[in-house]
Amino acid sequence: MPETQLERARSGEVTPAMERVAERENRDPAFVRREVAEGRAVIPNNHAHESLDPMVIGRAFATKVNANIGNSETTSDRSEELEKLHAAVHYGADTVMDLSTGDALDATREANVAHSPVPVGTVPIYEAVKRAGSPEAIAPELLLNVIEKQAEQGVDYMTIHAGILAEHLPLTDGRKTGIVSRGGSILAEWMEERGAQNPLYAEFEAICEVFAEHDVTVSLGDGLRPGCLADASDEAQFAELDALGELTRTAQERGVQVMVEGPGHVPMDEIAENVERQQSVCDGAPFYVLGPLVTDVAPGYDHITSAIGATEAARAGAAMLCYVTPKEHLGLPEAEDVRDGLAAYRIAAHAADVANDRPGARDWDDALSEARYEFDWRRQFDLALDPERARSYHDQTLPGDNYKEARFCSMCGAEFCSMRIDQDARDADGEMTAIEGAEETDLDASAAASANLPPVGTHDTSRVPDRIEIEGVTFTPEASGDDD
Ligand code: SF4
């Protein structure tokens, strides 16, 4: 039986996949091997996925971004699915998850694996529900069959919600939004209807055998992730996390590569401690987070609310970010939503990589900034995270070829282009000349120093009137207008 990347790393072997990953990450192959051997990184790489270009997920490496694709019962067909896969890879997804729940599941999955250069992930319980007809009708053998078949089809990683246990379910009773994970809600219904323990937990060792045979990475799903800020960091979430820690060790002992999924919706100030807790409970296994969304109030813009949280999570040590599109909570994303979601998440991942000093991360920013200052518009577009969008926004107002050398754009215009003015003000060596005597300026003695008291940038509350009267209505800071 071929071994997994984890087993080979533990035996001291640097595999071709590790070599490739090291090249992509600017790292020593021996370092990659060590991170995989210690369970701090995974290389999802099903033996049957021939079109794959290996990549690594781990906190010591560049932050990765996953894009969810897949059809639903109500919308999307197979050609649209391949279009979404293409869009996801084109716009920079490091992995894709096929979350199809509609028709032609096998054909869609096989087409995705055959065409994808990035790892493909699935959530097998979705297919099990489709085949059984309802959550409670799922037989544990069916679940195992589905997992085995998908492993044979070349799926690189699977989300298995094995950590949501029967004893956790009452802990969700006081929640505002209950159980929002699809897999979690399906398994909760199964356990409630059958009065039995989660079959993915009960059969976890058998599942690990399948994963070890094909080198499928297990992504331990967070079925009890919070679906709103009010439910974040609650007893149910952390009880499941403890079970995920136990499952992490069970899988790794059997040679299976492991990553762990995380929330969800989390207030900004709780994100870092969520990441640290997962890293501690799961022995540093890569943390794969969905967002998290840092506010619940912006449906239609949740790629932004969640990218803010994702940046914070990656900064704190999350290894992969599952993107969220503007359609989150509202509908199935289309190709343009995939593009917007990926752009938001690649920005989040890269911002964290710059802050975490990942090798080569800042070079990208510096190269683009140099092109910008040199008015090398073509190079600026080529280096942009989304080159087509950058080019098209520029060309909306200045489409001619001559404007590709122009020392301005339409934002400030030729006369007020600050970078052009700055360059004109410098000498031939690009330097500014200090004005003689300027270094002796006493700022404390200037008129501005007293005129700007209290300190510049703060509000002088003594100048705010206690009462304002408008058309007979009096406004005070405490009451907004209904006292006269
Ligand atoms: S016009 Fe303004 S935005 Fe455009 S290049 Fe010059 S400084 Fe930058």
Coordinates of C-alpha atoms and ligand atoms in Angstrom, one line a residue:
M1 CA 0.0 0.0 0.0
P2 CA 1.5 3.4 -0.9
E3 CA 2.2 5.5 2.1
T4 CA 0.9 9.0 2.9
Q5 CA 3.0 12.1 2.9
L6 CA 2.8 12.1 6.7
E7 CA 4.2 8.5 6.9
R8 CA 6.9 9.2 4.4
A9 CA 7.9 12.5 6.2
R10 CA 8.1 10.6 9.5
S11 CA 10.4 8.0 8.0
G12 CA 12.7 10.8 6.9
E13 CA 11.9 10.8 3.2
V14 CA 11.7 14.1 1.2
T15 CA 9.1 13.2 -1.4
P16 CA 8.8 14.9 -4.8
A17 CA 5.7 16.7 -3.5
M18 CA 7.7 18.1 -0.7
E19 CA 10.4 19.2 -3.1
R20 CA 7.8 21.0 -5.3
V21 CA 6.2 22.6 -2.3
A22 CA 9.6 23.9 -1.1
E23 CA 10.2 25.4 -4.5
R24 CA 6.8 27.2 -4.4
E25 CA 7.3 28.5 -0.9
N26 CA 11.0 29.5 -1.1
R27 CA 11.8 27.0 1.7
D28 CA 14.2 24.2 2.3
P29 CA 12.7 20.8 1.5
A30 CA 14.0 19.5 4.8
F31 CA 11.9 22.2 6.6
V32 CA 8.8 21.1 4.6
R33 CA 9.4 17.5 5.6
R34 CA 9.8 18.4 9.3
E35 CA 6.6 20.4 9.3
V36 CA 4.6 17.6 7.7
A37 CA 6.2 14.9 10.0
E38 CA 5.2 17.0 13.0
G39 CA 1.6 17.3 11.8
R40 CA 1.9 21.1 11.6
A41 CA 1.5 21.0 7.8
V42 CA -0.4 18.9 5.2
I43 CA 0.1 18.3 1.5
P44 CA -3.3 17.2 0.3
N45 CA -2.4 14.8 -2.5
N46 CA -4.6 11.9 -3.3
H47 CA -2.6 9.2 -5.2
A48 CA -5.2 9.2 -8.0
H49 CA -5.2 13.0 -8.6
E50 CA -2.8 13.1 -11.5
S51 CA -3.3 16.8 -12.6
L52 CA -2.4 18.1 -9.2
D53 CA 0.4 20.6 -8.6
P54 CA 1.3 19.9 -4.9
M55 CA 0.8 22.7 -2.4
V56 CA 1.2 22.8 1.4
I57 CA -1.1 24.1 4.1
G58 CA 0.5 25.0 7.4
R59 CA 1.0 28.1 9.6
A60 CA 4.7 28.3 8.8
F61 CA 3.9 28.7 5.1
A62 CA 2.0 31.3 2.9
T63 CA -1.6 31.5 3.9
K64 CA -3.8 29.6 1.5
V65 CA -7.3 30.3 0.3
N66 CA -10.0 27.9 -0.5
A67 CA -13.0 28.5 -2.9
N68 CA -16.2 26.6 -2.5
I69 CA -17.8 25.6 -5.8
G70 CA -20.6 23.2 -6.5
N71 CA -24.2 23.0 -7.6
S72 CA -27.3 23.0 -5.5
E73 CA -30.7 21.4 -6.0
T74 CA -32.1 24.6 -7.4
T75 CA -29.4 26.0 -9.6
S76 CA -26.3 25.5 -11.6
D77 CA -25.4 22.9 -14.3
R78 CA -22.2 21.0 -15.1
S79 CA -20.7 23.4 -17.6
E80 CA -21.3 26.2 -15.1
E81 CA -19.5 24.1 -12.5
L82 CA -16.4 23.8 -14.7
E83 CA -16.7 27.5 -15.4
K84 CA -16.6 28.1 -11.6
L85 CA -13.6 25.8 -11.2
H86 CA -11.8 27.7 -14.0
A87 CA -12.7 31.0 -12.4
A88 CA -11.6 29.8 -9.0
V89 CA -8.2 28.6 -10.2
H90 CA -7.8 31.6 -12.5
Y91 CA -8.4 34.1 -9.7
G92 CA -6.0 32.3 -7.4
A93 CA -7.7 29.7 -5.3
D94 CA -5.2 27.4 -3.7
T95 CA -7.8 24.6 -3.2
V96 CA -11.4 24.2 -4.2
M97 CA -14.2 22.4 -2.4
D98 CA -16.9 20.8 -4.5
L99 CA -20.0 21.2 -2.3
S100 CA -22.4 20.0 -4.9
T101 CA -25.8 18.8 -3.7
G102 CA -27.7 18.8 -7.0
D103 CA -27.7 16.3 -9.9
A104 CA -24.8 14.3 -11.5
L105 CA -22.6 14.4 -8.4
D106 CA -20.2 11.7 -9.6
A107 CA -19.8 13.2 -13.1
T108 CA -19.3 16.7 -11.6
R109 CA -16.8 15.5 -9.1
E110 CA -14.8 13.4 -11.6
A111 CA -14.7 16.3 -14.0
N112 CA -13.5 18.7 -11.3
V113 CA -10.7 16.3 -10.2
A114 CA -9.6 15.7 -13.8
H115 CA -9.4 19.4 -14.6
S116 CA -8.0 20.8 -11.3
P117 CA -4.4 21.6 -10.7
V118 CA -5.3 22.4 -7.1
P119 CA -6.5 20.0 -4.4
V120 CA -10.2 19.2 -4.5
G121 CA -12.1 18.8 -1.2
T122 CA -15.6 17.4 -0.6
V123 CA -18.1 16.9 2.2
P124 CA -19.2 13.3 1.7
I125 CA -22.2 13.5 4.0
Y126 CA -23.9 15.7 1.4
E127 CA -23.9 12.8 -1.2
A128 CA -24.9 10.4 1.6
V129 CA -28.0 12.5 2.3
K130 CA -28.9 12.7 -1.4
R131 CA -28.6 8.9 -1.8
A132 CA -30.4 8.1 1.4
G133 CA -33.2 10.6 0.8
S134 CA -33.1 12.2 4.3
P135 CA -30.5 12.6 7.1
E136 CA -32.0 10.0 9.4
A137 CA -32.1 7.4 6.6
I138 CA -28.3 7.4 6.2
A139 CA -26.9 4.0 7.1
P140 CA -23.3 4.1 8.4
E141 CA -22.3 1.6 5.7
L142 CA -23.6 4.0 3.1
L143 CA -21.5 6.8 4.6
L144 CA -18.4 4.6 4.4
N145 CA -19.2 3.6 0.8
V146 CA -19.5 7.2 -0.2
I147 CA -16.2 8.1 1.5
E148 CA -14.4 5.2 -0.2
K149 CA -15.8 6.0 -3.6
Q150 CA -14.9 9.6 -3.4
A151 CA -11.4 8.7 -2.2
E152 CA -11.0 6.4 -5.3
Q153 CA -12.2 9.3 -7.5
G154 CA -9.2 11.3 -6.4
V155 CA -10.6 13.7 -3.8
D156 CA -7.6 15.2 -1.9
Y157 CA -9.3 16.2 1.3
M158 CA -12.7 15.5 2.9
T159 CA -14.6 17.4 5.6
I160 CA -15.7 14.9 8.2
H161 CA -17.8 16.3 11.0
A162 CA -16.8 13.6 13.4
G163 CA -16.4 15.8 16.4
I164 CA -20.0 16.8 16.9
L165 CA -21.2 14.4 19.5
A166 CA -24.7 13.5 20.9
E167 CA -23.7 15.0 24.3
H168 CA -22.9 18.3 22.7
L169 CA -26.3 18.9 21.2
P170 CA -28.1 20.2 24.3
L171 CA -25.3 22.8 24.6
T172 CA -26.8 24.5 21.5
D173 CA -30.2 25.1 23.1
G174 CA -29.7 28.7 24.1
R175 CA -28.1 29.8 20.8
K176 CA -29.5 32.5 18.6
T177 CA -29.0 30.6 15.4
G178 CA -28.7 27.0 16.5
I179 CA -26.5 24.7 14.3
V180 CA -25.6 26.5 11.1
S181 CA -23.1 24.0 9.6
R182 CA -24.8 21.9 6.9
G183 CA -23.0 18.8 8.0
G184 CA -23.5 19.6 11.6
S185 CA -27.3 20.0 11.3
I186 CA -27.6 16.8 9.2
L187 CA -25.7 14.8 11.9
A188 CA -27.6 16.4 14.7
E189 CA -30.9 15.4 13.1
W190 CA -29.5 11.8 12.6
M191 CA -28.5 11.5 16.2
E192 CA -31.8 12.9 17.5
E193 CA -33.9 10.7 15.3
R194 CA -31.9 7.5 15.9
G195 CA -30.8 8.1 19.5
A196 CA -27.3 7.0 18.6
Q197 CA -23.8 8.5 18.6
N198 CA -22.5 10.4 15.5
P199 CA -21.7 7.6 12.9
L200 CA -18.6 9.5 11.7
Y201 CA -17.2 9.4 15.2
A202 CA -18.2 5.8 15.8
E203 CA -16.6 4.8 12.4
F204 CA -13.7 7.1 12.5
E205 CA -11.0 4.5 12.6
A206 CA -12.5 2.7 9.6
I207 CA -12.6 6.1 7.8
C208 CA -8.9 6.7 8.7
E209 CA -8.0 3.4 7.0
V210 CA -9.6 4.6 3.7
F211 CA -7.9 7.9 4.0
A212 CA -4.5 6.4 4.7
E213 CA -4.8 4.1 1.7
H214 CA -5.5 6.9 -0.7
D215 CA -3.7 9.7 1.2
V216 CA -6.8 11.7 1.6
T217 CA -6.3 14.5 4.1
V218 CA -9.0 14.7 6.7
S219 CA -10.4 18.1 7.4
L220 CA -12.1 17.8 10.7
G221 CA -15.3 19.8 10.3
D222 CA -16.7 22.1 13.0
G223 CA -20.4 21.2 13.0
L224 CA -21.0 23.4 15.9
R225 CA -19.4 26.5 14.6
P226 CA -21.2 29.7 15.6
G227 CA -23.6 31.2 13.1
C228 CA -23.6 34.7 14.6
L229 CA -21.6 36.8 17.0
A230 CA -23.8 36.0 19.9
D231 CA -23.0 32.3 19.6
A232 CA -19.3 32.6 19.2
S233 CA -16.8 31.0 21.6
D234 CA -19.6 29.2 23.5
E235 CA -19.6 25.9 25.4
A236 CA -20.9 23.9 22.4
Q237 CA -18.1 25.2 20.1
F238 CA -15.4 24.4 22.5
A239 CA -16.8 21.0 23.5
E240 CA -16.6 20.0 19.9
L241 CA -13.1 21.5 19.6
D242 CA -11.9 19.2 22.4
A243 CA -13.3 16.2 20.5
L244 CA -11.5 17.4 17.4
G245 CA -8.2 17.4 19.3
E246 CA -8.8 13.8 20.2
L247 CA -9.6 12.9 16.6
T248 CA -6.6 14.8 15.4
R249 CA -4.3 12.4 17.4
T250 CA -6.3 9.3 16.3
A251 CA -6.0 10.2 12.6
Q252 CA -2.3 11.2 12.8
E253 CA -1.4 7.9 14.7
R254 CA -2.9 6.1 11.7
G255 CA -0.7 8.1 9.2
V256 CA -3.5 10.4 8.1
Q257 CA -2.8 14.0 7.4
V258 CA -5.1 16.3 9.4
M259 CA -6.4 19.9 9.3
V260 CA -9.1 21.3 11.6
E261 CA -11.9 23.6 10.6
G262 CA -13.0 26.6 12.6
P263 CA -15.6 29.3 12.9
G264 CA -17.7 31.0 11.5
H265 CA -18.9 34.3 13.0
V266 CA -16.6 35.7 15.7
P267 CA -16.2 39.2 17.2
M268 CA -12.8 40.7 16.2
D269 CA -11.5 40.7 19.7
E270 CA -12.0 36.9 20.1
I271 CA -10.4 35.7 16.9
A272 CA -6.8 35.4 18.1
E273 CA -7.7 33.5 21.2
N274 CA -9.9 31.1 19.1
V275 CA -6.8 30.4 16.9
E276 CA -4.5 29.9 19.8
R277 CA -7.0 27.6 21.5
Q278 CA -7.3 25.4 18.4
Q279 CA -3.5 25.3 18.0
S280 CA -3.1 24.2 21.6
V281 CA -6.0 21.6 21.6
C282 CA -5.0 20.1 18.2
D283 CA -1.2 20.1 18.7
G284 CA -0.6 22.7 16.0
A285 CA -2.5 20.9 13.2
P286 CA -3.3 23.4 10.5
F287 CA -6.4 25.6 11.2
Y288 CA -8.7 26.1 8.3
V289 CA -11.2 28.9 9.0
L290 CA -14.4 30.1 7.4
G291 CA -14.0 33.8 7.5
P292 CA -14.8 34.5 10.3
L293 CA -17.3 37.2 9.8
V294 CA -16.7 40.0 12.4
T295 CA -20.2 41.4 12.2
D296 CA -23.6 40.1 11.2
V297 CA -25.1 43.3 9.8
A298 CA -23.9 43.3 6.2
P299 CA -25.5 40.6 4.0
G300 CA -24.4 41.4 0.4
Y301 CA -21.0 42.4 1.7
D302 CA -20.0 39.3 3.7
H303 CA -16.9 38.8 1.6
I304 CA -15.7 42.1 3.3
T305 CA -16.9 41.4 6.8
S306 CA -15.3 38.0 6.7
A307 CA -12.1 39.0 5.0
I308 CA -11.5 41.4 7.9
G309 CA -11.8 38.4 10.3
A310 CA -9.8 36.2 8.0
T311 CA -6.9 38.6 8.1
E312 CA -6.9 38.6 11.9
A313 CA -7.1 34.8 12.0
A314 CA -4.2 34.3 9.5
R315 CA -2.2 36.9 11.4
A316 CA -2.8 34.8 14.6
G317 CA -1.8 31.5 12.9
A318 CA -4.7 30.1 10.8
A319 CA -3.2 28.3 7.8
M320 CA -6.0 28.3 5.3
L321 CA -9.0 30.6 4.8
C322 CA -12.2 29.4 3.2
Y323 CA -13.5 32.3 1.1
V324 CA -16.9 33.9 1.5
T325 CA -18.6 35.5 -1.5
P326 CA -21.0 38.5 -1.5
K327 CA -23.8 36.0 -1.9
E328 CA -23.2 34.4 1.5
H329 CA -26.5 33.9 3.4
L330 CA -28.3 35.0 0.2
G331 CA -27.9 32.6 -2.7
L332 CA -25.6 30.3 -4.7
P333 CA -22.5 32.3 -5.9
E334 CA -21.9 32.7 -9.7
A335 CA -18.6 33.1 -11.4
E336 CA -18.3 36.9 -10.7
D337 CA -19.1 36.3 -7.0
V338 CA -16.3 33.7 -7.0
R339 CA -13.9 36.4 -8.4
D340 CA -14.9 39.0 -5.8
G341 CA -14.7 36.5 -2.9
L342 CA -11.3 35.3 -4.0
A343 CA -9.9 38.8 -4.4
A344 CA -11.1 39.7 -0.8
Y345 CA -9.5 36.5 0.6
R346 CA -6.2 36.7 -1.3
I347 CA -5.9 40.2 0.0
A348 CA -6.5 38.9 3.6
A349 CA -4.0 36.1 3.2
H350 CA -1.4 38.3 1.7
A351 CA -1.8 41.1 4.3
A352 CA -1.2 38.5 7.0
D353 CA 1.7 37.0 5.1
V354 CA 3.4 40.4 4.9
A355 CA 2.7 41.0 8.6
N356 CA 4.0 37.5 9.5
D357 CA 7.1 38.0 7.4
R358 CA 6.6 35.0 5.1
P359 CA 9.5 34.6 2.7
G360 CA 9.1 36.8 -0.4
A361 CA 5.6 38.2 0.6
R362 CA 6.6 41.9 0.8
D363 CA 8.6 41.6 -2.5
W364 CA 5.3 41.6 -4.4
D365 CA 4.2 44.9 -2.7
D366 CA 7.5 46.5 -3.3
A367 CA 7.6 45.6 -7.0
L368 CA 4.2 46.9 -7.6
S369 CA 4.9 50.2 -5.7
E370 CA 8.0 50.7 -7.8
A371 CA 6.1 50.2 -11.0
R372 CA 3.5 52.6 -9.8
Y373 CA 6.0 55.3 -9.0
E374 CA 7.7 54.8 -12.4
F375 CA 4.3 55.2 -14.1
D376 CA 4.9 51.8 -15.7
W377 CA 1.2 51.1 -16.0
R378 CA 1.5 47.8 -17.9
R379 CA 3.8 46.4 -15.2
Q380 CA 1.5 47.7 -12.5
F381 CA -1.4 45.9 -14.1
D382 CA 0.6 42.7 -14.6
L383 CA 1.6 42.7 -10.9
A384 CA -1.9 43.5 -9.6
L385 CA -3.8 40.8 -7.7
D386 CA -6.5 41.0 -10.3
P387 CA -4.7 42.4 -13.4
E388 CA -7.9 42.4 -15.6
R389 CA -9.8 44.5 -13.1
A390 CA -6.9 47.0 -12.6
R391 CA -6.5 47.4 -16.4
S392 CA -10.2 47.8 -17.1
Y393 CA -10.7 50.4 -14.3
H394 CA -7.8 52.4 -15.6
D395 CA -8.9 52.2 -19.2
Q396 CA -12.5 53.2 -18.5
T397 CA -11.3 56.8 -18.5
L398 CA -7.9 56.7 -20.3
P399 CA -8.1 53.9 -22.8
G400 CA -5.5 55.1 -25.3
D401 CA -2.1 53.4 -25.6
N402 CA -0.4 56.7 -25.1
Y403 CA -1.9 56.8 -21.5
K404 CA 0.2 53.7 -20.6
E405 CA 3.2 56.0 -20.4
A406 CA 1.3 58.9 -18.9
R407 CA 2.6 60.5 -15.7
F408 CA -0.9 60.7 -14.2
C409 CA -4.2 58.9 -14.2
S410 CA -7.7 60.3 -14.1
M411 CA -7.9 60.1 -10.3
C412 CA -6.0 63.4 -9.6
G413 CA -5.4 64.4 -13.2
A414 CA -2.2 65.7 -14.9
E415 CA -2.0 68.9 -13.0
F416 CA -2.5 67.5 -9.5
C417 CA -0.7 64.1 -9.8
S418 CA 1.2 64.1 -6.6
M419 CA 3.8 61.5 -7.7
R420 CA 4.5 63.5 -10.9
I421 CA 4.9 66.7 -8.7
D422 CA 7.1 64.8 -6.3
Q423 CA 9.4 63.7 -9.0
D424 CA 9.6 67.1 -10.6
A425 CA 10.5 68.6 -7.2
R426 CA 13.5 66.2 -6.8
D427 CA 16.9 66.6 -8.4
A428 CA 18.4 64.3 -10.9
D429 CA 19.4 61.9 -8.2
G430 CA 15.9 61.7 -6.9
E431 CA 16.7 63.7 -3.8
M432 CA 15.1 66.7 -2.1
T433 CA 17.3 69.6 -0.9
A434 CA 16.8 70.8 2.7
I435 CA 16.1 74.6 2.9
E436 CA 18.9 76.4 4.6
G437 CA 18.0 77.1 8.3
A438 CA 14.8 75.0 8.2
E439 CA 16.3 72.5 10.7
E440 CA 16.2 75.3 13.3
T441 CA 12.5 75.8 13.1
D442 CA 11.0 75.8 16.7
L443 CA 7.6 74.2 16.2
D444 CA 6.6 74.8 19.8
A445 CA 7.0 78.5 19.3
S446 CA 4.9 78.7 16.2
A447 CA 1.4 80.2 16.2
A448 CA 0.0 76.8 15.1
A449 CA 1.2 75.2 18.4
S450 CA -1.2 77.3 20.5
A451 CA -4.0 77.6 18.0
N452 CA -4.3 73.8 17.7
L453 CA -4.6 73.2 21.5
P454 CA -6.0 70.8 22.7
P455 CA -3.7 68.3 21.0
V456 CA -4.3 68.2 17.3
G457 CA -6.6 65.4 16.3
T458 CA -8.7 65.2 19.5
H459 CA -12.0 66.8 20.1
D460 CA -12.1 69.7 22.5
T461 CA -15.3 68.6 24.3
S462 CA -15.5 71.9 26.1
R463 CA -16.4 73.5 22.8
V464 CA -19.4 71.2 22.2
P465 CA -22.6 73.0 23.2
D466 CA -24.7 71.3 25.8
R467 CA -27.9 72.1 23.9
I468 CA -28.7 72.8 20.3
E469 CA -32.0 74.3 19.3
I470 CA -33.4 73.7 15.8
E471 CA -36.8 75.0 14.9
G472 CA -38.0 74.9 18.4
V473 CA -36.7 71.5 19.2
T474 CA -33.8 71.1 21.7
F475 CA -31.1 68.5 21.2
T476 CA -28.9 67.4 24.0
P477 CA -26.1 64.7 24.0
E478 CA -28.3 62.3 26.0
A479 CA -31.7 62.9 24.5
S480 CA -32.1 63.2 20.7
G481 CA -34.7 65.9 20.3
D482 CA -37.9 65.1 22.1
D483 CA -37.4 67.4 25.1
D484 CA -38.2 71.0 24.5
Ligands
SF4_1 S1 -2.9 61.0 -10.8 FE1 -3.0 60.6 -8.6 S2 -3.7 58.4 -8.5 FE2 -3.1 58.8 -10.6 S3 -0.9 58.2 -10.6 FE3 -0.9 60.4 -10.1 S4 -0.9 60.4 -7.9 FE4 -1.5 58.3 -8.5

